[in-house]
PDB file of C-alpha atoms in Angstrom:
ATOM      1  CA  MET A 430      87.802  35.255  51.446  1.00 51.00           C
ATOM      2  CA  GLU A 431      88.148  31.554  51.905  1.00 53.00           C
ATOM      3  CA  GLY A 432      84.289  31.192  51.866  1.00 53.00           C
ATOM      4  CA  LYS A 433      84.092  32.898  48.511  1.00 51.00           C
ATOM      5  CA  ASN A 434      86.736  30.598  47.083  1.00 52.00           C
ATOM      6  CA  GLN A 435      84.867  27.546  48.360  1.00 57.00           C
ATOM      7  CA  ALA A 436      81.575  28.714  46.790  1.00 56.00           C
ATOM      8  CA  ALA A 437      83.252  29.374  43.413  1.00 53.00           C
ATOM      9  CA  GLY A 438      84.873  25.968  43.503  1.00 57.00           C
ATOM     10  CA  SER A 439      81.596  24.163  44.179  1.00 66.00           C
ATOM     11  CA  SER A 440      79.904  26.053  41.318  1.00 66.00           C
ATOM     12  CA  LEU A 441      82.702  25.093  38.968  1.00 65.00           C
ATOM     13  CA  ASP A 442      82.429  21.471  40.033  1.00 71.00           C
ATOM     14  CA  SER A 443      78.714  21.402  39.369  1.00 73.00           C
ATOM     15  CA  LEU A 444      79.201  23.012  35.930  1.00 67.00           C
ATOM     16  CA  ILE A 445      81.880  20.474  35.038  1.00 73.00           C
ATOM     17  CA  SER A 446      79.588  17.659  36.233  1.00 75.00           C
ATOM     18  CA  SER A 447      76.752  18.998  34.082  1.00 72.00           C
ATOM     19  CA  PHE A 448      79.022  19.140  31.026  1.00 68.00           C
ATOM     20  CA  ASN A 449      80.228  15.604  31.698  1.00 73.00           C
ATOM     21  CA  SER A 450      76.649  14.224  31.950  1.00 77.00           C
ATOM     22  CA  ARG A 451      75.645  16.003  28.725  1.00 73.00           C
ATOM     23  CA  ILE A 452      78.706  14.613  26.953  1.00 76.00           C
ATOM     24  CA  ALA A 453      77.820  11.105  28.184  1.00 76.00           C
ATOM     25  CA  GLU A 454      74.290  11.467  26.792  1.00 75.00           C
ATOM     26  CA  LEU A 455      75.630  12.598  23.414  1.00 72.00           C
ATOM     27  CA  GLN A 456      78.012   9.657  23.384  1.00 72.00           C
ATOM     28  CA  ASP A 457      75.116   7.265  24.083  1.00 74.00           C
ATOM     29  CA  LEU A 458      73.115   8.802  21.239  1.00 70.00           C
ATOM     30  CA  VAL A 459      76.048   8.480  18.847  1.00 68.00           C
ATOM     31  CA  VAL A 460      76.514   4.856  19.857  1.00 69.00           C
ATOM     32  CA  ALA A 461      72.795   4.118  19.351  1.00 64.00           C
ATOM     33  CA  ARG A 462      72.885   5.781  15.968  1.00 62.00           C
ATOM     34  CA  ASN A 463      75.933   3.841  14.850  1.00 63.00           C
ATOM     35  CA  MET A 464      74.432   0.519  15.988  1.00 61.00           C
ATOM     36  CA  TYR A 465      71.537   0.596  13.410  1.00 58.00           C
ATOM     37  CA  PRO A 466      72.435   3.256  10.869  1.00 57.00           C
ATOM     38  CA  ALA A 467      70.349   1.819   7.947  1.00 54.00           C
ATOM     39  CA  SER A 468      67.216   0.485   9.635  1.00 57.00           C
ATOM     40  CA  SER A 469      66.580   3.478  11.849  1.00 57.00           C
ATOM     41  CA  VAL A 470      65.626   5.700   8.902  1.00 57.00           C
ATOM     42  CA  THR A 471      63.422   3.011   7.378  1.00 65.00           C
ATOM     43  CA  ASP A 472      61.609   2.404  10.653  1.00 61.00           C
ATOM     44  CA  LEU A 473      60.976   6.082  11.152  1.00 61.00           C
ATOM     45  CA  SER A 474      59.647   6.368   7.570  1.00 71.00           C
ATOM     46  CA  ALA A 475      57.296   3.446   8.152  1.00 71.00           C
ATOM     47  CA  VAL A 476      56.030   4.994  11.373  1.00 66.00           C
ATOM     48  CA  ASP A 477      55.481   8.301   9.581  1.00 69.00           C
ATOM     49  CA  SER A 478      53.573   6.583   6.759  1.00 75.00           C
ATOM     50  CA  THR A 479      51.408   4.666   9.226  1.00 75.00           C
ATOM     51  CA  LEU A 480      50.628   7.835  11.155  1.00 71.00           C
ATOM     52  CA  LYS A 481      49.633   9.667   7.960  1.00 76.00           C
ATOM     53  CA  SER A 482      47.357   6.761   6.968  1.00 76.00           C
ATOM     54  CA  MET A 483      45.717   6.753  10.389  1.00 77.00           C
ATOM     55  CA  GLU A 484      45.200  10.513  10.186  1.00 76.00           C
ATOM     56  CA  MET A 485      43.454  10.110   6.794  1.00 81.00           C
ATOM     57  CA  GLN A 486      41.208   7.353   8.137  1.00 80.00           C
ATOM     58  CA  LEU A 487      40.366   9.459  11.162  1.00 76.00           C
ATOM     59  CA  GLN A 488      39.440  12.362   8.898  1.00 81.00           C
ATOM     60  CA  GLN A 489      37.207  10.096   6.794  1.00 83.00           C
ATOM     61  CA  ILE A 490      35.492   8.888   9.964  1.00 84.00           C
ATOM     62  CA  LYS A 491      34.919  12.484  11.044  1.00 81.00           C
ATOM     63  CA  ASP A 492      33.440  13.354   7.615  1.00 85.00           C
ATOM     64  CA  ARG A 493      31.165  10.305   7.744  1.00 83.00           C
ATOM     65  CA  LEU A 494      29.983  11.180  11.230  1.00 82.00           C
ATOM     66  CA  ARG A 495      29.243  14.714  10.065  1.00 86.00           C
ATOM     67  CA  GLU A 496      27.159  13.381   7.139  1.00 87.00           C
ATOM     68  CA  GLU A 497      25.260  10.987   9.419  1.00 85.00           C
ATOM     69  CA  THR A 498      24.571  13.795  11.870  1.00 86.00           C
ATOM     70  CA  LEU A 499      23.172  15.982   9.094  1.00 87.00           C
ATOM     71  CA  ALA A 500      21.024  13.069   7.848  1.00 87.00           C
ATOM     72  CA  ILE A 501      19.396  12.386  11.229  1.00 89.00           C
ATOM     73  CA  PRO A 502      16.620  15.039  10.844  1.00 89.00           C
ATOM     74  CA  LYS A 503      15.764  13.706   7.363  1.00 87.00           C
ATOM     75  CA  ALA A 504      15.660  10.141   8.698  1.00 89.00           C
ATOM     76  CA  LYS A 505      13.330  11.215  11.508  1.00 88.00           C
ATOM     77  CA  LYS A 506      10.968  12.845   8.999  1.00 89.00           C
ATOM     78  CA  LEU A 507      11.058   9.712   6.822  1.00 89.00           C
ATOM     79  CA  ILE A 508      10.276   7.494   9.817  1.00 92.00           C
ATOM     80  CA  GLN A 509       7.379   9.769  10.795  1.00 89.00           C
ATOM     81  CA  ALA A 510       5.974   9.666   7.254  1.00 90.00           C
ATOM     82  CA  SER A 511       6.331   5.869   7.180  1.00 91.00           C
ATOM     83  CA  LEU A 512       4.468   5.540  10.466  1.00 91.00           C
ATOM     84  CA  GLN A 513       1.663   7.759   9.160  1.00 88.00           C
ATOM     85  CA  GLN A 514       1.462   5.698   5.960  1.00 89.00           C
ATOM     86  CA  GLN A 515       1.410   2.500   8.025  1.00 88.00           C
ATOM     87  CA  GLN A 516      -1.472   3.875  10.092  1.00 84.00           C
ATOM     88  CA  LYS A 517      -3.392   4.764   6.920  1.00 82.00           C
ATOM     89  CA  LEU A 518      -2.849   1.277   5.508  1.00 84.00           C
ATOM     90  CA  GLN A 519      -3.986  -0.300   8.766  1.00 80.00           C
ATOM     91  CA  ASN A 520      -7.147   1.810   8.710  1.00 76.00           C
ATOM     92  CA  MET A 521      -7.751   0.809   5.085  1.00 74.00           C
ATOM     93  CA  SER A 522      -7.160  -2.872   5.828  1.00 71.00           C
ATOM     94  CA  ALA A 523      -9.772  -2.696   8.565  1.00 66.00           C
ATOM     95  CA  TYR A 524     -12.378  -1.910   5.891  1.00 61.00           C
ATOM     96  CA  ALA A 525     -11.087  -4.370   3.297  1.00 60.00           C
ATOM     97  CA  PRO A 526     -12.686  -7.819   3.168  1.00 58.00           C
ATOM     98  CA  SER A 527     -10.606 -10.944   3.485  1.00 55.00           C
ATOM     99  CA  TYR A 528     -11.791 -11.954   0.016  1.00 52.00           C
ATOM    100  CA  ILE A 529     -12.218  -9.473  -2.837  1.00 55.00           C
ATOM    101  CA  PRO A 530     -13.761 -11.119  -5.893  1.00 52.00           C
ATOM    102  CA  GLU A 531     -12.275 -10.434  -9.278  1.00 55.00           C
ATOM    103  CA  ARG A 532     -14.370  -9.362 -12.206  1.00 52.00           C
ATOM    104  CA  GLU A 533     -14.558 -10.876 -15.605  1.00 47.00           C
ATOM    105  CA  LYS A 534     -17.011  -9.939 -18.306  1.00 48.00           C
ATOM    106  CA  VAL A 535     -19.540 -12.568 -19.328  1.00 42.00           C
ATOM    107  CA  ARG A 536     -22.562 -12.358 -21.545  1.00 45.00           C
ATOM    108  CA  TYR A 537     -26.012 -13.041 -20.134  1.00 44.00           C
ATOM    109  CA  GLN A 538     -28.962 -13.812 -22.326  1.00 44.00           C
ATOM    110  CA  ASP A 539     -32.588 -14.280 -21.412  1.00 44.00           C
ATOM    111  CA  SER A 540     -35.915 -13.960 -23.139  1.00 41.00           C
ATOM    112  CA  SER A 541     -36.136 -10.214 -22.630  1.00 44.00           C
ATOM    113  CA  ALA A 542     -32.571  -8.979 -22.880  1.00 43.00           C
ATOM    114  CA  SER A 543     -29.051  -9.753 -23.984  1.00 45.00           C
ATOM    115  CA  TYR A 544     -26.398  -7.756 -22.241  1.00 45.00           C
ATOM    116  CA  VAL A 545     -22.908  -7.862 -20.825  1.00 47.00           C
ATOM    117  CA  MET A 546     -22.234  -7.763 -17.111  1.00 46.00           C
ATOM    118  CA  GLU A 547     -19.312  -8.506 -14.867  1.00 45.00           C
ATOM    119  CA  GLU A 548     -19.390 -11.538 -12.678  1.00 45.00           C
ATOM    120  CA  PRO A 549     -17.133 -12.190  -9.678  1.00 45.00           C
ATOM    121  CA  THR A 550     -14.836 -15.149 -10.012  1.00 45.00           C
ATOM    122  CA  ARG A 551     -12.671 -16.770  -7.401  1.00 43.00           C
ATOM    123  CA  GLN A 552      -9.022 -17.401  -7.998  1.00 42.00           C
ATOM    124  CA  ASP A 553      -8.008 -21.037  -7.726  1.00 43.00           C
ATOM    125  CA  HIS A 554      -4.894 -21.173  -5.563  1.00 39.00           C
ATOM    126  CA  SER A 555      -4.706 -24.978  -5.530  1.00 39.00           C
ATOM    127  CA  PHE A 556      -1.605 -26.721  -6.789  1.00 36.00           C
ATOM    128  CA  GLY A 557      -1.372 -29.191  -9.626  1.00 40.00           C
ATOM    129  CA  PHE A 558      -2.625 -29.285 -13.177  1.00 38.00           C
ATOM    130  CA  GLN A 559      -5.452 -26.920 -14.059  1.00 42.00           C
ATOM    131  CA  GLU A 560      -7.350 -26.786 -17.288  1.00 44.00           C
ATOM    132  CA  PRO A 561      -6.776 -23.551 -19.171  1.00 42.00           C
ATOM    133  CA  ARG A 562      -9.701 -21.187 -18.989  1.00 45.00           C
ATOM    134  CA  GLU A 563     -10.908 -19.500 -22.135  1.00 43.00           C
ATOM    135  CA  GLU A 564     -10.440 -15.765 -22.166  1.00 44.00           C
ATOM    136  CA  PRO A 565     -13.641 -13.773 -22.706  1.00 41.00           C
ATOM    137  CA  ALA A 566     -13.935 -12.071 -26.049  1.00 41.00           C
ATOM    138  CA  LEU A 567     -12.967  -8.421 -25.995  1.00 44.00           C
ATOM    139  CA  LEU A 568     -15.940  -6.129 -26.355  1.00 41.00           C
ATOM    140  CA  PRO A 569     -15.922  -2.695 -27.953  1.00 42.00           C
ATOM    141  CA  LYS A 570     -15.493   0.092 -25.419  1.00 45.00           C
ATOM    142  CA  GLU A 571     -18.544   2.197 -24.794  1.00 41.00           C
ATOM    143  CA  LYS A 572     -18.534   5.871 -23.979  1.00 44.00           C
ATOM    144  CA  LYS A 573     -18.238   6.495 -20.287  1.00 45.00           C
ATOM    145  CA  GLY A 574     -21.402   7.639 -18.554  1.00 48.00           C
ATOM    146  CA  ARG A 575     -21.521   7.467 -14.795  1.00 59.00           C
ATOM    147  CA  GLY A 576     -18.145   5.751 -14.541  1.00 71.00           C
ATOM    148  CA  SER A 577     -17.569   2.496 -12.718  1.00 80.00           C
ATOM    149  CA  PRO A 578     -20.073   1.606  -9.993  1.00 85.00           C
ATOM    150  CA  PRO A 579     -18.799   1.885  -6.417  1.00 81.00           C
ATOM    151  CA  LEU A 580     -17.568  -1.149  -4.504  1.00 86.00           C
ATOM    152  CA  TRP A 581     -17.961  -0.103  -0.885  1.00 88.00           C
ATOM    153  CA  TYR A 582     -17.269  -3.357   0.958  1.00 91.00           C
ATOM    154  CA  ILE A 583     -18.228  -3.711   4.606  1.00 90.00           C
ATOM    155  CA  SER A 584     -15.740  -4.280   7.429  1.00 90.00           C
ATOM    156  CA  ASP A 585     -15.681  -6.682  10.352  1.00 89.00           C
ATOM    157  CA  GLU A 586     -16.583  -3.822  12.679  1.00 91.00           C
ATOM    158  CA  GLU A 587     -19.703  -2.992  10.678  1.00 91.00           C
ATOM    159  CA  LEU A 588     -20.792  -6.625  10.565  1.00 90.00           C
ATOM    160  CA  ASN A 589     -20.225  -7.046  14.307  1.00 91.00           C
ATOM    161  CA  SER A 590     -22.175  -3.856  15.003  1.00 92.00           C
ATOM    162  CA  LEU A 591     -25.368  -5.535  13.702  1.00 92.00           C
ATOM    163  CA  SER A 592     -27.711  -7.332  16.015  1.00 91.00           C
ATOM    164  CA  SER A 593     -27.383 -11.093  16.024  1.00 90.00           C
ATOM    165  CA  TYR A 594     -30.931 -11.310  14.679  1.00 90.00           C
ATOM    166  CA  MET A 595     -30.106  -9.153  11.642  1.00 90.00           C
ATOM    167  CA  ARG A 596     -26.699 -10.726  11.069  1.00 88.00           C
ATOM    168  CA  GLY A 597     -27.908 -14.303  11.302  1.00 89.00           C
ATOM    169  CA  ARG A 598     -25.537 -16.666   9.528  1.00 90.00           C
ATOM    170  CA  LEU A 599     -24.231 -14.084   7.082  1.00 92.00           C
ATOM    171  CA  THR A 600     -20.464 -13.893   6.671  1.00 92.00           C
ATOM    172  CA  LEU A 601     -18.274 -11.007   5.623  1.00 92.00           C
ATOM    173  CA  ASP A 602     -17.141 -12.752   2.443  1.00 92.00           C
ATOM    174  CA  LYS A 603     -20.683 -13.579   1.353  1.00 92.00           C
ATOM    175  CA  ILE A 604     -21.908 -10.016   1.847  1.00 93.00           C
ATOM    176  CA  ASN A 605     -18.938  -8.489   0.029  1.00 93.00           C
ATOM    177  CA  ALA A 606     -19.342 -10.973  -2.825  1.00 93.00           C
ATOM    178  CA  ALA A 607     -22.966  -9.810  -3.072  1.00 93.00           C
ATOM    179  CA  ILE A 608     -21.756  -6.197  -3.236  1.00 93.00           C
ATOM    180  CA  ASN A 609     -19.618  -7.228  -6.184  1.00 92.00           C
ATOM    181  CA  ASP A 610     -22.678  -8.786  -7.846  1.00 93.00           C
ATOM    182  CA  MET A 611     -24.692  -5.602  -7.354  1.00 93.00           C
ATOM    183  CA  ALA A 612     -21.924  -3.514  -8.905  1.00 92.00           C
ATOM    184  CA  ALA A 613     -21.936  -5.878 -11.891  1.00 93.00           C
ATOM    185  CA  TYR A 614     -25.722  -5.522 -12.300  1.00 93.00           C
ATOM    186  CA  ALA A 615     -25.431  -1.735 -12.105  1.00 92.00           C
ATOM    187  CA  GLU A 616     -22.599  -1.638 -14.605  1.00 92.00           C
ATOM    188  CA  ALA A 617     -24.542  -3.764 -17.077  1.00 91.00           C
ATOM    189  CA  ASN A 618     -27.494  -1.386 -16.772  1.00 91.00           C
ATOM    190  CA  SER A 619     -25.200   1.615 -17.182  1.00 90.00           C
ATOM    191  CA  GLN A 620     -23.814   0.114 -20.381  1.00 90.00           C
ATOM    192  CA  LEU A 621     -27.309  -0.340 -21.754  1.00 90.00           C
ATOM    193  CA  ILE A 622     -28.284   3.213 -20.837  1.00 90.00           C
ATOM    194  CA  THR A 623     -25.235   4.762 -22.518  1.00 90.00           C
ATOM    195  CA  ALA A 624     -25.090   2.394 -25.498  1.00 88.00           C
ATOM    196  CA  PRO A 625     -25.769   4.000 -28.918  1.00 89.00           C
ATOM    197  CA  LYS A 626     -29.032   2.931 -30.495  1.00 84.00           C
ATOM    198  CA  LYS A 627     -27.272   1.244 -33.408  1.00 84.00           C
ATOM    199  CA  LYS A 628     -25.451  -1.085 -31.014  1.00 85.00           C
ATOM    200  CA  LEU A 629     -28.596  -2.259 -29.258  1.00 85.00           C
ATOM    201  CA  THR A 630     -30.155  -5.522 -30.342  1.00 84.00           C
ATOM    202  CA  GLU A 631     -33.812  -6.257 -30.746  1.00 80.00           C
ATOM    203  CA  GLY A 632     -33.742  -8.207 -27.499  1.00 79.00           C
ATOM    204  CA  ASN A 633     -32.272  -5.496 -25.278  1.00 84.00           C
ATOM    205  CA  SER A 634     -33.464  -2.263 -26.891  1.00 87.00           C
ATOM    206  CA  ASP A 635     -36.742  -2.350 -24.938  1.00 87.00           C
ATOM    207  CA  LYS A 636     -34.911  -2.825 -21.646  1.00 89.00           C
ATOM    208  CA  ALA A 637     -32.485  -0.007 -22.520  1.00 89.00           C
ATOM    209  CA  LEU A 638     -35.412   2.374 -23.105  1.00 90.00           C
ATOM    210  CA  GLU A 639     -37.008   1.244 -19.853  1.00 90.00           C
ATOM    211  CA  LEU A 640     -33.776   1.759 -17.920  1.00 92.00           C
ATOM    212  CA  ARG A 641     -33.377   5.245 -19.380  1.00 92.00           C
ATOM    213  CA  GLU A 642     -36.841   6.176 -18.181  1.00 91.00           C
ATOM    214  CA  ILE A 643     -36.096   4.815 -14.718  1.00 92.00           C
ATOM    215  CA  GLY A 644     -32.790   6.710 -14.701  1.00 90.00           C
ATOM    216  CA  LYS A 645     -34.680  10.000 -15.076  1.00 90.00           C
ATOM    217  CA  ALA A 646     -36.416   9.518 -11.710  1.00 90.00           C
ATOM    218  CA  GLU A 647     -35.253  11.885  -8.968  1.00 90.00           C
ATOM    219  CA  ALA A 648     -34.255   9.056  -6.612  1.00 88.00           C
ATOM    220  CA  VAL A 649     -32.060   7.470  -9.281  1.00 88.00           C
ATOM    221  CA  LYS A 650     -30.794  10.324 -11.446  1.00 88.00           C
ATOM    222  CA  GLY A 651     -27.019  10.270 -11.902  1.00 87.00           C
ATOM    223  CA  ARG A 652     -26.521   7.152  -9.777  1.00 90.00           C
ATOM    224  CA  HIS A 653     -25.806   3.506 -10.384  1.00 92.00           C
ATOM    225  CA  PHE A 654     -28.797   1.240  -9.900  1.00 94.00           C
ATOM    226  CA  PHE A 655     -30.134  -2.209 -10.643  1.00 94.00           C
ATOM    227  CA  LEU A 656     -33.561  -3.793 -10.692  1.00 94.00           C
ATOM    228  CA  GLU A 657     -34.915  -6.612  -8.626  1.00 93.00           C
ATOM    229  CA  THR A 658     -35.260  -8.595 -11.839  1.00 91.00           C
ATOM    230  CA  ASP A 659     -31.481  -8.230 -12.420  1.00 93.00           C
ATOM    231  CA  VAL A 660     -30.657 -10.285  -9.331  1.00 93.00           C
ATOM    232  CA  LYS A 661     -29.574 -13.640 -10.733  1.00 89.00           C
ATOM    233  CA  GLY A 662     -26.433 -14.578  -8.832  1.00 83.00           C
ATOM    234  CA  PRO A 663     -23.863 -15.887  -8.772  1.00 90.00           C
ATOM    235  CA  THR A 664     -23.854 -14.956  -5.063  1.00 90.00           C
ATOM    236  CA  LEU A 665     -26.842 -12.669  -4.610  1.00 93.00           C
ATOM    237  CA  ARG A 666     -30.188 -14.333  -5.291  1.00 92.00           C
ATOM    238  CA  LEU A 667     -33.770 -13.602  -4.375  1.00 91.00           C
ATOM    239  CA  ASP A 668     -33.879 -16.211  -1.633  1.00 93.00           C
ATOM    240  CA  ASN A 669     -33.938 -15.768   2.131  1.00 92.00           C
ATOM    241  CA  THR A 670     -30.176 -15.260   2.283  1.00 93.00           C
ATOM    242  CA  GLY A 671     -30.246 -12.706  -0.531  1.00 93.00           C
ATOM    243  CA  LYS A 672     -33.093 -10.774   1.104  1.00 92.00           C
ATOM    244  CA  ALA A 673     -31.176 -10.765   4.397  1.00 94.00           C
ATOM    245  CA  ILE A 674     -28.103  -9.387   2.596  1.00 94.00           C
ATOM    246  CA  LEU A 675     -30.165  -6.596   1.017  1.00 94.00           C
ATOM    247  CA  THR A 676     -31.616  -5.731   4.419  1.00 93.00           C
ATOM    248  CA  VAL A 677     -28.154  -5.550   5.980  1.00 94.00           C
ATOM    249  CA  LEU A 678     -26.790  -3.386   3.166  1.00 94.00           C
ATOM    250  CA  ARG A 679     -29.736  -1.003   3.415  1.00 92.00           C
ATOM    251  CA  HIS A 680     -29.112  -0.749   7.151  1.00 92.00           C
ATOM    252  CA  LEU A 681     -25.401  -0.037   6.599  1.00 92.00           C
ATOM    253  CA  GLY A 682     -26.115   2.639   4.003  1.00 91.00           C
ATOM    254  CA  ARG A 683     -24.727   0.792   0.992  1.00 91.00           C
ATOM    255  CA  LEU A 684     -27.961   0.993  -1.033  1.00 91.00           C
ATOM    256  CA  SER A 685     -31.451   2.461  -1.020  1.00 92.00           C
ATOM    257  CA  GLU A 686     -34.656   0.987  -2.366  1.00 92.00           C
ATOM    258  CA  SER A 687     -37.357   2.729  -4.403  1.00 91.00           C
ATOM    259  CA  ARG A 688     -40.478   1.694  -6.244  1.00 92.00           C
ATOM    260  CA  ILE A 689     -40.497   3.227  -9.735  1.00 91.00           C
ATOM    261  CA  GLY A 690     -43.406   2.121 -11.876  1.00 88.00           C
ATOM    262  CA  HIS A 691     -43.770  -1.619 -11.473  1.00 90.00           C
ATOM    263  CA  HIS A 692     -40.053  -2.058 -10.728  1.00 91.00           C
ATOM    264  CA  ARG A 693     -38.278  -2.400  -7.410  1.00 93.00           C
ATOM    265  CA  VAL A 694     -35.104  -0.352  -7.896  1.00 94.00           C
ATOM    266  CA  PHE A 695     -31.948  -0.515  -5.765  1.00 94.00           C
ATOM    267  CA  VAL A 696     -29.528   2.438  -5.851  1.00 93.00           C
ATOM    268  CA  LEU A 697     -25.877   2.002  -4.828  1.00 93.00           C
ATOM    269  CA  LEU A 698     -24.836   4.517  -2.174  1.00 90.00           C
ATOM    270  CA  ARG A 699     -21.597   5.667  -0.648  1.00 85.00           C
ATOM    271  CA  PRO A 700     -21.437   4.906   3.076  1.00 81.00           C
ATOM    272  CA  HIS A 701     -21.502   7.887   5.432  1.00 70.00           C
TER     273      HIS A 701
END
């Protein structure tokens, strides 16, 4: 009986101790509240506002990351397309000469013909004062026949593939400038062939008829061509260098040569 009384007393003591500790905690909280009654609410509001702002920023970051993740496949495709385009441009640049002459129309006159052809001109990149250059007179447009003659320039690889004997002292720029000359000769002939009879002069009507007859030949039909007598510069001439250039271009498949009547005819070809 005494043991039971002792156990009940210890339980009551522990309960009273628990109540006393809880009351002490509540008293501490009341004291803390009464110490800063005005600022405590403001501080809590500021913390709440800051937390809400951080939550919004975090959500924006998540949205941005989601957009970037969705854009990664598109970016990979764009990079792949750019690399393919870069490879194409590199392949094209390998076949482009370091100097590409410009064309400007000039009028050539000789004892047998008067016609318009295009002559390559170099751009002057020097600094300082330069005299203004007269613009060529605009000529009436003719009806299109064969279209513009091809300008298939040679590359460094093609030039280096030639034997040193065939290449000689020829340079890439000189050969490509000659290709531009040949295209100008062929275009002048094409203009004469397609020109209406009323626009031909007494000096070039005979040559136009002759060119039309040559153009009917099987080796020439439907192609751009020029005659040996058309070769008058400014780069390509009938000297040793010019003959070497013609030999190289025949070897590289840029032109073919035929004898039609008493004329030596050169036909511009597309390289294989």
